[in-house]
Amino acid sequence: MRRLDLAIGIGGAAGQGIATPGDILARIFVRRGLHVNAYNAYQSIIRGGHIFLTLRTSDQPVLSQGDKIDVLMPLNQDTMNRHLKLMRAGSAVLFNSDTIKPGVVPDGVQLCPFSVKALAPTTRGDLVQNTLALAAVLRLIKVEFEILEEILTLQFRRKGAAAVAENVGVARAGYDYAATHFTALPFSLPDTGKRLAFFEGNQALAMGGAAAGVRFYCAYPMSPSSGVLHWMARHARQLGIMVRQVEDEIGVINMAIGAAHTGCRAMCATSGGGFALMSEALGAAAMMEIPVVCINVQRAGPATGVPTKTEQGDLWQVMGAGQGDYPRIIVAPTNIGDCFKVVPTLFNLVDKFQCPGIILSDLLLSEGRSSIDPAELDFNVPIDRGDVVGLNGDGPPVNGGFKRYLVTESGVSPRALPGTPGYVHVVATDEHDEDGVLISDEFTDPHKRQAIHEKRMRKMDGVLPLLAPPVLHGPADAHVTLVGWGSTEGVIREAMQQLAEAGIVANNLQIRWLVPLHAEAIVSILSRCRAVIIVENNYSGQFARYLRAETGIVAGGHIRKYDGEPFMPHHIVDGVTAILAGSTKRYVPVHEIQV
């Protein structure tokens, strides 16, 4: 049973300083060894609009943003009006009574008004209410004032002693006012004595690239993938990574392929619209057998779609990206820690099998943030560059020229990097023979074309045994099995806990490696399950169709969400309940709160 489960919601307009109190709270929590999950919902406009940050902490792993709010910090009237319905009994709403009118709250919810004019009459600045509210929150959850004082001192010391004193004074006023006027929440934050890290999925992907030995990264900024570029640019000089912002995604992928051709581990990231522009070049990488990794951070589409909202709508796009058949490896990380771990693994695979690799993330993962135990981050991962001439101690070729595309049983040919003495060869996007000589229309040799094409495609037979098959999580004899892929793992696992409390035993099969797919293992698992429901963040059930095509398995129910917001646990619980009761086979929840 969870001993601590605290969700804090901070809402306001862009520019009202929502991130700062969220960062301070998160820092306090992880310094006590508490787990944290954060999701920032915002609108797709350049300036203004509503922003709502949910920060949830617990002494046990936090799997999702949850269903309810324990402490609400509305920084404007809009937030007060929108989010009161999320408050649970025993919760509190802290607001500036000078500018915000209280809404009608459910029974058991404590309204905590404070006046900025009264508590900080001489202080100017739009963010005073944030400091007052933050201090009051910390008093409600019984965090010592000295901790906040230390953080504010560090934050404002560059502005001088006067700025530090002013902000600490404002915080002290809010803290003391809360102590005498508001009722503290009925728990205290524990301190496990262990510090955790806290970062977003895009940062984890970038750090995973650094651990994998990436030495070239390029991108065209595109939400929600831009965080990878920001991290890479910030740490490029320190880590020895060349980072380039390119004019468009066509240039990005071709520049990455060029870097990879020289033997440098190269990576790029984009979202669905940018990935569409990369498709032709991905096929070129496959034809030239150049290992390159591309990250597609999915957002709601089509076209420009809803740039700041999440969706799992690009599965079919990445599986069909490019013309013709070619081998590719596709992985969907299942949590923010996994974002770090998949990158080195994928690089080793694409180097070994000389083909493109695609990481399919989404906004929920990439812009969501989570606590991570630093011990789980291994920056000394094994690096396998595959069969590269020269790196493997080979001497000059004997008895003839080098055959870059030698037909082999495994489909993998020896690779020579440009400049390797004695290994001159042709690399181009046309079909070619073993030497790399192009097969033109005039001299097309059907036998050579068939042999080379089969050689490339045989690589996938070698990839599958190296991938860990999916594992059923939860009781084997459950009433229902929830199948998901990628980012839905956390919310499905939390929904399982709620279902258990309602007497419904559920388990979860979460798919991480999408291509190649462990079809036989999945069939073996699902054939023994009593009821199968597939959960995914898209309209058409892209994974359900893929699963049926690869395994013949037809799920008994589907829970799909495509309103731009991620699942909350109760959405899945409601869907499972409705499907098991026989009232529907396709449950489509919609977010109750407009964000």
XYZ file of C-alpha atoms in Angstrom:
595
model
C 0.000 0.000 0.000
C 1.285 3.469 -0.883
C 2.397 5.358 2.229
C 2.694 8.771 0.631
C 0.963 10.000 -2.513
C 0.973 13.773 -2.990
C -0.044 15.521 -6.213
C 0.491 19.257 -6.580
C -1.066 21.170 -9.478
C 0.309 24.570 -10.533
C -1.612 26.431 -13.207
C -1.565 29.812 -14.881
C -0.767 31.627 -18.097
C 2.509 31.458 -19.994
C 4.962 33.849 -18.372
C 3.545 33.534 -14.852
C 6.539 31.527 -13.666
C 4.994 28.085 -13.266
C 8.191 26.143 -13.887
C 10.205 27.685 -11.040
C 8.036 26.560 -8.093
C 7.673 23.187 -9.804
C 11.446 22.828 -10.085
C 11.981 23.853 -6.465
C 9.404 21.370 -5.203
C 10.840 18.598 -7.344
C 14.339 19.367 -6.070
C 13.165 19.156 -2.468
C 11.417 15.842 -3.099
C 14.277 14.078 -4.879
C 16.773 15.320 -2.292
C 14.728 13.354 0.227
C 14.850 10.311 -2.002
C 11.195 10.590 -2.960
C 10.030 9.533 -6.397
C 8.554 12.209 -8.656
C 6.534 12.250 -11.862
C 5.761 15.532 -13.627
C 3.673 16.365 -16.664
C 3.262 19.849 -18.080
C 0.106 20.402 -20.154
C 0.234 23.498 -22.339
C -1.399 24.913 -25.395
C -0.014 25.161 -28.926
C 0.324 28.925 -29.139
C 3.425 31.078 -29.119
C 2.476 33.311 -26.193
C -0.190 33.081 -23.494
C -2.618 30.231 -23.120
C -3.225 27.956 -20.188
C -0.465 25.879 -18.587
C -0.988 23.221 -15.945
C 1.899 21.411 -14.291
C 1.145 18.282 -12.297
C 3.901 17.255 -9.894
C 3.320 13.998 -8.048
C 5.590 12.508 -5.420
C 5.655 9.332 -3.358
C 7.988 7.150 -1.351
C 7.331 4.489 -3.981
C 7.798 4.762 -7.771
C 5.282 7.149 -9.311
C 3.919 5.617 -12.492
C 1.739 8.414 -13.872
C 0.337 11.869 -13.201
C -2.547 10.213 -11.325
C -6.212 11.144 -11.164
C -6.520 13.730 -8.395
C -4.842 16.834 -6.945
C -3.952 17.307 -3.257
C -2.669 20.864 -3.439
C -3.702 23.350 -6.135
C -1.763 26.563 -6.781
C -3.886 28.606 -9.200
C -1.905 31.621 -10.339
C -4.868 33.055 -12.220
C -8.645 32.852 -12.210
C -8.666 30.534 -15.223
C -6.857 27.823 -13.284
C -9.238 28.162 -10.347
C -12.203 27.744 -12.674
C -10.850 24.762 -14.604
C -9.264 22.452 -12.056
C -11.334 22.397 -8.876
C -13.093 19.249 -10.021
C -9.774 17.386 -9.696
C -9.506 18.061 -5.957
C -9.831 15.096 -3.612
C -11.211 15.247 -0.061
C -8.641 16.656 2.359
C -6.918 18.729 -0.312
C -6.096 22.444 -0.273
C -6.275 25.368 -2.722
C -3.794 28.231 -2.175
C -4.523 31.444 -4.045
C -3.939 35.194 -4.082
C -7.221 36.652 -2.852
C -6.303 40.069 -4.284
C -6.856 38.861 -7.845
C -8.525 35.437 -7.703
C -12.030 34.651 -6.533
C -12.568 31.258 -4.899
C -14.617 28.723 -6.796
C -17.124 26.245 -5.442
C -15.103 23.389 -3.972
C -16.179 19.843 -3.129
C -16.730 18.893 0.503
C -13.531 18.477 2.478
C -11.446 20.810 0.314
C -9.670 23.593 2.214
C -9.607 27.051 0.610
C -6.420 28.893 1.593
C -6.553 32.553 0.502
C -3.661 34.915 1.105
C -3.178 38.541 0.184
C -0.045 39.604 -1.650
C -0.807 43.229 -0.813
C -0.933 42.410 2.898
C 1.980 39.972 3.103
C 4.386 41.701 0.724
C 3.245 45.343 0.524
C 6.619 46.759 -0.507
C 7.639 44.041 -2.916
C 7.164 44.615 -6.639
C 7.122 41.963 -9.301
C 4.639 39.616 -10.893
C 6.081 36.516 -9.294
C 5.620 37.428 -5.635
C 2.453 35.373 -5.392
C 4.413 32.325 -6.581
C 6.920 32.669 -3.748
C 4.181 33.180 -1.179
C 2.190 30.205 -2.474
C 5.283 28.002 -2.639
C 6.205 28.828 0.952
C 2.645 28.139 2.085
C 2.653 24.775 0.301
C 5.841 23.761 2.061
C 4.309 24.713 5.401
C 1.222 22.619 4.613
C 3.374 19.553 3.951
C 5.646 20.312 6.957
C 8.910 21.001 5.115
C 11.341 23.058 7.188
C 11.658 26.703 6.102
C 15.452 26.492 6.129
C 15.333 24.209 3.098
C 13.426 26.779 1.067
C 15.704 29.529 2.345
C 18.745 27.626 1.114
C 17.238 27.100 -2.346
C 16.153 30.747 -2.685
C 19.606 31.883 -1.631
C 21.208 29.768 -4.333
C 18.664 30.918 -6.909
C 18.977 34.658 -6.323
C 22.600 35.055 -5.198
C 23.695 36.265 -8.617
C 21.297 39.200 -8.208
C 22.927 40.235 -4.957
C 22.295 40.102 -1.224
C 19.356 42.518 -1.388
C 17.479 40.278 -3.837
C 18.171 37.219 -1.680
C 16.958 38.992 1.456
C 13.813 40.272 -0.235
C 12.790 36.848 -1.581
C 13.598 35.036 1.641
C 11.559 37.653 3.508
C 8.562 37.166 1.227
C 8.813 33.412 1.626
C 9.027 33.750 5.399
C 5.831 35.828 5.422
C 3.958 33.232 3.387
C 5.314 30.365 5.478
C 4.330 31.972 8.791
C 0.925 33.036 7.490
C 0.157 29.460 6.450
C 1.261 28.186 9.859
C -1.345 30.295 11.646
C -4.219 30.352 9.157
C -4.219 27.020 7.266
C -4.544 23.418 8.397
C -1.521 21.301 7.538
C -2.047 18.146 5.482
C -2.150 14.967 7.595
C 1.318 13.621 6.760
C 4.987 14.558 6.784
C 7.433 14.060 3.960
C 9.794 11.211 4.789
C 13.499 11.400 4.043
C 14.937 8.145 2.733
C 18.490 9.454 3.003
C 19.122 8.795 -0.656
C 19.168 11.430 -3.372
C 17.570 10.812 -6.745
C 18.063 12.545 -10.098
C 15.203 14.266 -11.900
C 15.064 14.934 -15.638
C 12.865 14.708 -18.718
C 12.728 12.027 -21.385
C 14.427 14.169 -24.043
C 17.361 14.676 -21.701
C 17.465 10.932 -21.075
C 17.548 10.245 -24.819
C 20.385 12.723 -25.276
C 22.327 11.294 -22.322
C 21.781 7.814 -23.725
C 23.293 9.019 -26.985
C 26.325 10.371 -25.154
C 26.720 7.053 -23.322
C 26.442 5.225 -26.651
C 29.369 7.181 -28.042
C 27.472 9.576 -30.292
C 29.933 12.063 -31.744
C 27.647 13.847 -34.198
C 24.153 15.138 -33.533
C 22.054 17.351 -35.758
C 18.446 18.492 -35.798
C 15.977 21.079 -36.942
C 14.081 22.305 -33.851
C 10.640 20.746 -33.738
C 8.407 20.311 -30.712
C 8.385 18.014 -28.792
C 11.820 16.706 -29.802
C 13.763 19.943 -29.342
C 14.855 19.057 -25.813
C 17.338 16.554 -27.243
C 18.977 19.312 -29.294
C 19.043 21.663 -26.299
C 20.833 19.111 -24.107
C 23.271 18.150 -26.830
C 24.134 21.774 -27.597
C 24.592 22.591 -23.909
C 27.017 19.708 -23.339
C 28.625 19.439 -26.783
C 31.963 21.000 -25.954
C 32.346 19.116 -22.678
C 31.504 15.747 -24.253
C 33.259 16.231 -27.578
C 30.096 15.944 -29.635
C 29.684 17.957 -32.818
C 26.184 19.456 -32.762
C 24.584 21.196 -35.729
C 21.235 22.901 -36.231
C 20.396 22.252 -39.876
C 18.079 24.134 -42.271
C 15.448 21.391 -42.470
C 14.885 17.706 -41.759
C 16.020 16.611 -45.221
C 19.356 18.198 -44.513
C 19.367 16.747 -41.005
C 19.027 13.114 -41.951
C 21.421 13.360 -44.882
C 24.020 15.069 -42.704
C 23.604 12.365 -40.053
C 23.977 9.629 -42.689
C 27.096 11.321 -44.010
C 28.624 11.443 -40.550
C 27.705 7.806 -39.912
C 29.288 6.831 -43.230
C 32.627 8.086 -41.978
C 32.366 5.785 -38.963
C 31.075 8.324 -36.463
C 28.077 7.352 -34.373
C 25.429 9.834 -35.518
C 21.942 10.601 -34.243
C 19.124 13.021 -34.989
C 15.639 13.693 -33.604
C 12.419 15.162 -34.887
C 8.655 14.795 -34.665
C 6.219 13.200 -37.107
C 6.161 16.030 -39.659
C 9.936 16.214 -39.764
C 10.242 12.447 -39.876
C 8.079 12.425 -43.016
C 10.764 14.528 -44.727
C 13.435 12.067 -43.642
C 11.772 9.019 -45.165
C 13.548 8.901 -48.511
C 16.967 9.298 -46.935
C 16.273 6.510 -44.437
C 15.812 4.208 -47.408
C 19.105 5.492 -48.774
C 20.834 4.606 -45.503
C 19.420 1.101 -45.803
C 20.592 0.751 -49.411
C 24.076 1.978 -48.529
C 23.971 -0.106 -45.327
C 24.946 2.829 -43.109
C 23.965 2.649 -39.437
C 22.186 5.794 -38.249
C 19.697 6.411 -35.421
C 16.699 8.702 -35.723
C 14.344 9.628 -32.872
C 10.709 10.369 -33.695
C 8.971 12.078 -30.783
C 5.301 11.690 -31.631
C 2.787 14.487 -31.228
C -0.847 14.715 -32.240
C -1.258 14.986 -36.019
C -1.778 14.886 -38.953
C 0.156 17.719 -40.613
C 1.089 20.329 -38.003
C -1.604 18.808 -35.832
C -1.482 19.827 -32.189
C 2.234 20.426 -31.617
C 2.139 20.433 -27.821
C -0.087 17.409 -27.310
C 0.759 13.736 -27.142
C -0.301 10.789 -29.295
C 0.942 7.404 -30.503
C -0.026 8.031 -34.107
C 3.239 7.501 -36.015
C 3.639 3.733 -35.688
C 2.558 2.996 -39.235
C 4.581 5.927 -40.517
C 7.873 4.671 -39.107
C 7.198 1.091 -40.199
C 6.498 2.267 -43.769
C 8.945 5.159 -43.989
C 10.776 5.094 -47.308
C 10.237 3.376 -50.594
C 10.614 -0.366 -51.089
C 11.470 -3.050 -48.582
C 14.399 -2.542 -46.293
C 15.522 -3.687 -42.857
C 15.030 -1.306 -39.964
C 14.932 -1.674 -36.190
C 12.222 0.179 -34.239
C 12.050 0.488 -30.472
C 9.559 2.339 -28.252
C 10.955 3.133 -24.766
C 8.451 2.463 -22.011
C 9.547 5.014 -19.402
C 12.009 7.865 -18.953
C 14.732 5.600 -17.569
C 14.240 3.382 -20.577
C 14.776 6.400 -22.862
C 18.365 6.378 -21.644
C 18.856 2.628 -21.876
C 17.499 1.964 -25.373
C 19.919 4.284 -27.151
C 23.201 2.373 -26.564
C 21.435 -0.922 -27.229
C 20.016 0.337 -30.509
C 23.354 1.777 -31.629
C 25.050 -1.564 -31.063
C 22.353 -3.268 -33.116
C 22.417 -0.857 -36.060
C 26.208 -0.952 -36.125
C 26.212 -4.740 -36.052
C 23.549 -5.072 -38.755
C 24.346 -1.889 -40.724
C 20.845 -0.516 -41.028
C 18.769 2.444 -39.785
C 17.330 2.422 -36.277
C 14.319 4.403 -35.101
C 13.358 5.320 -31.549
C 9.639 6.006 -31.263
C 9.034 8.259 -28.280
C 6.131 10.652 -27.672
C 5.461 13.961 -25.952
C 4.373 12.275 -22.730
C 7.758 10.617 -22.350
C 9.983 13.212 -23.939
C 8.646 16.295 -22.147
C 7.482 14.428 -19.040
C 9.910 14.291 -16.138
C 10.654 11.618 -13.621
C 12.973 10.817 -10.752
C 15.738 8.352 -11.577
C 18.115 6.487 -9.332
C 21.557 7.561 -10.644
C 22.783 4.020 -10.037
C 20.531 2.886 -12.896
C 22.401 5.045 -15.411
C 25.375 3.163 -16.802
C 27.644 5.462 -18.795
C 30.143 2.664 -19.397
C 27.962 0.531 -21.622
C 29.553 -2.027 -23.965
C 30.170 -0.625 -27.434
C 29.916 -3.045 -30.386
C 30.814 -1.429 -33.721
C 30.181 -4.650 -35.646
C 32.260 -5.926 -38.575
C 34.319 -2.842 -39.445
C 37.496 -3.447 -41.431
C 40.475 -1.915 -39.672
C 38.798 -1.735 -36.271
C 38.906 -5.517 -36.214
C 42.603 -5.737 -37.037
C 42.233 -6.694 -40.709
C 45.098 -6.102 -43.068
C 44.863 -5.010 -46.700
C 42.572 -7.136 -48.920
C 44.191 -10.087 -50.698
C 43.381 -11.943 -53.899
C 41.324 -9.171 -55.384
C 39.364 -6.131 -54.433
C 37.249 -5.462 -51.430
C 33.588 -6.515 -51.664
C 31.737 -4.021 -49.511
C 28.415 -5.790 -50.066
C 29.628 -9.370 -50.013
C 26.677 -11.758 -49.970
C 26.820 -13.600 -46.671
C 24.619 -16.030 -44.821
C 23.913 -13.470 -42.090
C 23.253 -10.677 -44.549
C 25.973 -8.598 -42.895
C 28.976 -7.663 -45.044
C 32.365 -6.347 -43.900
C 32.310 -2.568 -43.685
C 35.277 -0.382 -44.540
C 35.296 3.240 -43.502
C 36.359 5.922 -45.977
C 40.115 6.275 -46.048
C 40.933 2.724 -45.053
C 43.997 1.830 -47.261
C 43.228 -0.793 -49.899
C 39.476 -0.839 -49.379
C 38.283 1.525 -52.079
C 34.636 0.932 -52.962
C 31.518 2.643 -54.305
C 28.679 3.748 -52.045
C 25.513 5.060 -53.659
C 21.750 4.778 -53.438
C 21.286 2.705 -56.594
C 21.105 -1.026 -56.393
C 24.566 -2.510 -56.779
C 26.511 -5.713 -56.859
C 28.834 -7.073 -54.190
C 31.576 -4.638 -55.214
C 29.286 -1.647 -54.914
C 29.159 -1.197 -58.694
C 25.758 0.185 -59.643
C 23.305 -1.968 -61.543
C 21.864 0.396 -64.130
C 18.836 -0.181 -66.322
C 21.138 -1.141 -69.165
C 23.041 -3.766 -67.267
C 20.476 -4.936 -64.718
C 21.182 -8.454 -63.639
C 18.066 -9.993 -62.062
C 20.138 -12.572 -60.226
C 22.417 -9.983 -58.660
C 19.502 -7.773 -57.702
C 17.717 -10.674 -56.051
C 20.829 -11.851 -54.211
C 21.710 -8.410 -52.832
C 18.113 -7.669 -51.849
C 17.803 -10.988 -50.017
C 21.150 -10.355 -48.339
C 19.933 -7.061 -46.875
C 16.646 -8.492 -45.683
C 18.328 -11.510 -44.022
C 19.783 -9.170 -41.417
C 16.490 -9.083 -39.576
C 16.740 -12.801 -38.856
C 19.831 -12.072 -36.810
C 18.368 -9.121 -34.928
C 15.421 -10.860 -33.291
C 17.399 -13.363 -31.138
C 19.348 -10.441 -29.664
C 16.218 -8.669 -28.431
C 14.659 -9.483 -25.070
C 11.122 -10.841 -25.597
C 8.283 -9.077 -23.770
C 7.467 -10.379 -20.302
C 4.050 -10.590 -18.701
C 3.859 -8.313 -15.664
C 1.447 -9.383 -12.951
C -0.429 -12.585 -12.058
C -0.438 -15.157 -14.869
C -4.069 -16.124 -14.163
C -5.449 -12.582 -14.250
C -9.002 -11.805 -15.326
C -7.727 -9.500 -18.051
C -4.448 -8.760 -19.834
C -3.728 -5.164 -20.803
C -1.464 -4.919 -23.836
C 0.321 -1.647 -24.471
C 3.396 -0.312 -26.213
C 5.810 2.455 -25.390
C 4.817 5.204 -22.977
C 1.561 3.697 -21.688
C 3.413 1.280 -19.391
C 3.251 3.476 -16.271
C -0.407 4.394 -16.436
C -1.405 0.800 -17.250
C 0.539 -0.471 -14.219
C -1.190 2.070 -11.957
C -4.590 1.187 -13.404
C -3.829 -2.450 -12.536
C -3.466 -1.418 -8.880
C -6.817 0.363 -8.939
C -8.468 -2.581 -10.677
C -7.138 -4.919 -7.993
C -8.766 -2.752 -5.328
C -12.032 -3.181 -7.245
C -11.628 -6.969 -7.358
C -10.423 -7.224 -10.964
C -7.042 -8.911 -11.355
C -5.134 -7.591 -14.357
C -1.691 -8.102 -15.823
C 0.247 -6.214 -18.471
C 2.208 -7.121 -21.590
C 4.147 -4.025 -22.656
C 5.835 -4.110 -26.058
C 9.174 -2.344 -26.324
C 10.787 -3.729 -29.474
C 8.336 -3.177 -32.326
C 10.419 -4.205 -35.349
C 11.375 -6.972 -35.427
C 8.516 -8.215 -33.277
C 8.728 -11.228 -30.991
C 5.574 -12.641 -32.548
C 5.973 -16.213 -31.296
C 6.615 -15.120 -27.718
C 3.608 -12.802 -27.806
C 1.359 -15.516 -29.191
C 2.596 -17.925 -26.540
C 1.736 -15.456 -23.779
C -1.558 -14.074 -25.056
C -2.944 -17.462 -26.069
C -3.045 -18.363 -22.376
C -4.771 -15.155 -21.256
C -8.449 -15.057 -20.413
C -9.262 -11.643 -21.938
C -7.058 -9.254 -23.908
C -7.549 -5.493 -24.102
C -5.178 -3.268 -26.099
C -4.496 0.236 -24.760
C -3.046 2.905 -27.047
C -3.024 6.668 -27.634
C -4.430 6.780 -31.163
C -7.728 6.587 -33.024
C -7.372 3.639 -35.341
C -5.610 1.159 -33.076
C -2.374 1.103 -35.049
C -0.695 -1.428 -32.778
C -3.805 -3.613 -32.651
C -3.734 -3.833 -36.450
C -0.016 -4.554 -36.438
C -0.400 -7.252 -33.806
C -3.190 -8.905 -35.762
C -1.116 -8.807 -38.957
C 1.956 -10.331 -37.309
C 0.302 -12.847 -34.970
C -3.332 -13.282 -35.979
C -4.375 -12.228 -32.469
C -7.591 -10.235 -32.336
C -8.079 -8.478 -29.007
C -11.406 -8.692 -27.249
C -11.407 -5.003 -26.366
C -9.716 -1.714 -27.109
C -9.144 1.407 -25.040
C -8.040 4.323 -27.204
C -7.448 7.980 -26.410
C -6.728 10.634 -29.016
C -7.775 13.966 -27.473
C -4.141 15.077 -27.147
C -3.796 14.356 -23.445
C -2.271 11.193 -21.944
C -4.306 8.539 -20.159
C -5.115 9.019 -16.510
C -5.383 5.741 -14.563
C -9.134 5.944 -14.125
C -9.605 6.161 -17.890
C -8.210 2.637 -18.202
C -10.084 1.377 -15.149
C -13.352 2.703 -16.569
C -12.589 1.133 -19.943
C -11.720 -2.286 -18.538
C -14.841 -2.268 -16.389
C -17.055 -1.363 -19.343
C -15.487 -3.909 -21.690
C -15.591 -6.777 -19.174
C -19.245 -5.924 -18.461
C -19.949 -6.316 -22.170
C -21.267 -2.795 -22.699
C -18.666 -2.015 -25.384
C -15.608 -3.425 -27.142
C -14.057 -0.049 -27.855
C -13.827 2.434 -25.016
C -12.760 6.013 -25.811
C -12.231 8.270 -22.782
C -11.864 12.011 -23.106
C -10.005 14.309 -20.734
C -12.410 15.816 -18.248
C -10.321 18.960 -17.810
C -9.594 21.407 -20.615
C -5.845 22.086 -20.683
